[in-house]
Coordinates of C-alpha atoms in Angstrom, one line a residue:
Chain A
X1 CA 100.6 78.1 70.6
X2 CA 102.5 80.4 72.6
X3 CA 102.1 84.1 71.7
X4 CA 105.2 85.5 73.1
X5 CA 108.1 82.7 73.5
X6 CA 111.5 83.3 74.8
X7 CA 114.6 81.0 75.0
X8 CA 116.3 80.0 77.0
X9 CA 113.9 79.9 80.3
X10 CA 116.8 79.5 82.4
X11 CA 120.3 80.8 81.8
X12 CA 123.3 80.1 84.5
X13 CA 126.6 81.5 83.6
X14 CA 130.0 82.7 84.7
X15 CA 130.9 86.4 85.2
X16 CA 132.6 87.7 82.2
X17 CA 130.7 85.4 79.7
X18 CA 128.7 86.6 76.7
X19 CA 125.2 85.2 76.2
X20 CA 122.1 86.0 74.1
X21 CA 118.2 85.6 74.9
X22 CA 115.7 85.1 71.9
X23 CA 112.1 86.4 71.7
X24 CA 109.5 85.8 69.2
X25 CA 105.9 86.9 69.0
X26 CA 103.1 85.3 66.6
X27 CA 100.6 88.0 67.7
X28 CA 101.3 90.2 64.4
X29 CA 102.5 92.9 66.8
X30 CA 104.4 96.1 65.8
X31 CA 106.2 96.8 68.6
X32 CA 108.5 94.6 71.3
X33 CA 110.2 95.2 74.4
X34 CA 112.7 94.2 76.8
X35 CA 112.1 94.3 80.6
X36 CA 114.3 93.7 83.6
X37 CA 112.9 92.3 86.9
X38 CA 115.4 92.2 89.7
X39 CA 115.3 90.5 92.7
X40 CA 113.2 93.0 94.4
X41 CA 110.5 92.2 91.6
X42 CA 110.8 95.6 90.1
X43 CA 110.0 95.7 86.7
X44 CA 111.7 98.1 84.4
X45 CA 111.9 98.8 80.6
X46 CA 115.2 98.4 78.9
X47 CA 114.4 98.8 75.3
X48 CA 111.7 98.9 72.9
X49 CA 111.4 98.5 69.2
X50 CA 108.7 99.3 66.5
X51 CA 108.9 97.5 63.3
X52 CA 112.5 96.7 63.7
X53 CA 113.4 100.4 64.7
X54 CA 114.5 101.2 68.2
X55 CA 112.2 103.7 70.0
X56 CA 113.0 103.5 73.6
X57 CA 116.6 102.9 74.8
X58 CA 116.6 103.4 79.0
X59 CA 119.8 104.0 80.8
X60 CA 121.1 100.5 80.1
X61 CA 125.1 99.5 80.0
X62 CA 126.1 99.5 76.5
X63 CA 127.1 95.7 77.3
X64 CA 123.3 95.0 76.4
X65 CA 122.6 95.2 72.6
X66 CA 119.0 94.4 71.5
X67 CA 118.9 93.4 67.9
X68 CA 115.6 93.1 65.9
X69 CA 116.0 91.1 62.6
X70 CA 112.3 91.5 61.8
X71 CA 109.2 92.8 63.8
X72 CA 108.5 89.1 65.1
X73 CA 111.7 88.7 66.8
X74 CA 113.8 90.8 69.4
X75 CA 116.9 89.3 70.7
X76 CA 119.1 90.6 73.7
X77 CA 122.8 90.2 73.7
X78 CA 124.8 90.7 76.8
X79 CA 128.6 91.2 76.9
X80 CA 131.1 90.7 79.8
X81 CA 128.1 89.5 82.4
X82 CA 128.2 91.0 85.8
X83 CA 126.8 89.6 88.9
X84 CA 124.3 92.4 89.0
X85 CA 122.9 91.4 85.7
X86 CA 121.1 88.2 87.6
X87 CA 117.4 89.0 87.1
X88 CA 114.5 87.8 85.1
X89 CA 114.3 89.4 81.7
X90 CA 110.8 89.6 80.1
X91 CA 110.2 90.1 76.6
X92 CA 106.8 91.6 75.7
X93 CA 105.0 92.8 72.6
X94 CA 101.9 95.1 71.8
X95 CA 100.1 96.4 68.8
X96 CA 100.3 100.1 69.0
X97 CA 97.6 102.4 68.3
X98 CA 98.6 105.8 67.0
X99 CA 98.2 107.3 70.2
X100 CA 98.1 105.9 73.9
X101 CA 99.1 102.8 75.2
X102 CA 97.7 99.2 74.7
X103 CA 97.8 95.9 76.1
X104 CA 101.4 94.5 76.5
X105 CA 101.6 90.7 76.2
X106 CA 104.6 89.3 78.0
X107 CA 106.7 86.1 77.4
X108 CA 107.4 83.6 80.3
X109 CA 110.7 85.2 81.2
X110 CA 114.3 84.2 81.2
X111 CA 115.8 83.6 84.6
X112 CA 119.3 84.7 84.3
X113 CA 121.9 83.7 87.1
X114 CA 125.5 85.0 86.9
X115 CA 128.0 83.1 89.2
Chain B
X1 CA 110.8 108.7 94.8
X2 CA 109.4 106.1 92.6
X3 CA 107.0 107.2 89.8
X4 CA 104.6 104.7 90.9
X5 CA 104.2 103.6 94.2
X6 CA 102.4 100.6 96.0
X7 CA 102.0 99.1 99.5
X8 CA 104.1 96.1 98.9
X9 CA 102.0 94.0 101.5
X10 CA 101.7 91.1 102.1
X11 CA 97.9 91.2 102.3
X12 CA 96.7 88.0 104.0
X13 CA 93.1 87.8 103.9
X14 CA 90.5 85.0 104.4
X15 CA 88.6 83.6 101.5
X16 CA 85.6 85.6 100.8
X17 CA 87.1 88.7 102.2
X18 CA 86.9 92.3 100.1
X19 CA 90.6 93.6 99.8
X20 CA 91.6 97.0 98.5
X21 CA 94.9 98.2 97.0
X22 CA 96.2 101.6 96.6
X23 CA 98.6 103.1 94.3
X24 CA 99.9 106.5 93.6
X25 CA 101.8 108.2 90.6
X26 CA 103.8 111.1 90.5
X27 CA 103.9 111.9 86.7
X28 CA 100.8 114.1 86.2
X29 CA 101.3 113.7 82.5
X30 CA 100.5 110.0 82.8
X31 CA 97.8 109.3 80.3
X32 CA 96.6 105.5 80.8
X33 CA 96.4 103.3 83.8
X34 CA 96.4 99.4 84.5
X35 CA 96.5 96.8 86.9
X36 CA 98.5 93.7 85.8
X37 CA 98.7 90.5 87.8
X38 CA 101.7 88.3 88.2
X39 CA 101.9 84.9 89.5
X40 CA 104.7 83.5 91.4
X41 CA 107.6 82.9 88.9
X42 CA 105.4 83.8 86.0
X43 CA 104.9 86.8 83.4
X44 CA 102.8 89.6 84.3
X45 CA 99.2 89.6 82.8
X46 CA 96.9 92.4 82.2
X47 CA 94.0 92.4 84.7
X48 CA 92.1 95.6 83.9
X49 CA 92.5 99.0 82.6
X50 CA 91.6 101.9 85.0
X51 CA 89.4 104.8 83.8
X52 CA 88.4 108.0 85.7
X53 CA 84.7 106.9 85.6
X54 CA 85.7 103.6 87.5
X55 CA 85.3 100.3 85.8
X56 CA 84.1 96.7 87.1
X57 CA 84.8 93.4 85.8
X58 CA 83.1 90.8 87.9
X59 CA 84.5 90.8 91.4
X60 CA 87.2 93.4 90.5
X61 CA 86.6 97.1 90.6
X62 CA 89.2 99.7 89.5
X63 CA 89.1 103.7 90.1
X64 CA 91.2 106.4 89.0
X65 CA 91.3 110.0 90.9
X66 CA 93.4 112.2 88.5
X67 CA 93.4 115.1 90.9
X68 CA 94.9 113.0 94.0
X69 CA 96.9 111.1 91.4
X70 CA 95.9 107.9 92.9
X71 CA 94.5 104.5 91.6
X72 CA 92.7 101.7 93.5
X73 CA 91.7 98.2 92.9
X74 CA 89.1 96.5 95.0
X75 CA 88.6 92.6 94.9
X76 CA 85.4 91.3 96.5
X77 CA 84.6 87.8 97.6
X78 CA 88.4 86.8 97.5
X79 CA 89.2 83.3 95.9
X80 CA 92.3 81.3 96.6
X81 CA 93.1 81.8 92.9
X82 CA 93.4 85.6 93.6
X83 CA 96.6 85.0 95.3
X84 CA 99.3 86.7 93.4
X85 CA 101.3 90.2 93.1
X86 CA 99.2 93.0 91.6
X87 CA 100.9 95.6 89.7
X88 CA 99.8 99.2 89.4
X89 CA 100.9 100.6 85.8
X90 CA 101.1 104.1 84.5
X91 CA 101.5 104.8 80.8
X92 CA 104.1 107.5 80.9
X93 CA 102.6 110.0 78.3
X94 CA 105.4 111.7 76.2
X95 CA 107.9 108.8 77.0
X96 CA 105.4 106.1 75.4
X97 CA 106.4 103.5 78.1
X98 CA 104.7 101.8 80.7
X99 CA 106.0 102.5 84.4
X100 CA 105.4 99.7 86.8
X101 CA 104.9 99.9 90.4
X102 CA 106.8 97.2 92.6
X103 CA 103.7 95.3 93.1
X104 CA 101.3 94.3 96.2
X105 CA 101.4 90.7 97.3
X106 CA 97.9 89.2 98.0
X107 CA 97.8 85.8 99.8
X108 CA 94.3 84.5 100.4
X109 CA 94.1 82.1 103.3
X110 CA 91.5 79.1 103.1

């Protein structure tokens, strides 16, 4: 019973293509996130949704569009893929308390390679 | 300057050794701090939270020094299974997001 799952696990595609990554969590959490981990292993937040509402939107090119159909799902669509988009994309979820932070549970990651 | 800085390592230590990792953060408004562990080609997982009073979980001890904006992790009696990247993380206060360091790679040798 995977708590946070992502599909696909690997994605190899050509520059200029459009692709989507899907994420689902069965933990009943209110908040979900997308992170990008580049080749230098630096993990940086891209987006966060709380109960289907966008609450964090970092400086990410508008080719990246997150969509949350319900609080258990957060998908990431990427248009016009570029070489620099090659990275591992992690989805995460947390049950946010009223203040402060809480544990984030990460999915297994999607390794995107743009050729 | 990165908001959370760590020595990338690698730290190569023999089994049974004690090893310490350090981390500094630049945002004095950061409220909470954590150590996450990431195995090769796997997702990060929470190792432990870090409190000003210091906290211990078995062989692992974490310390926070708010005055110096410094966080540490001590691993005693290292095991082969401790080999991983250890990520120092600050919760960014008003920004409501986790800020990750680039990680410190630990390799425990038999």
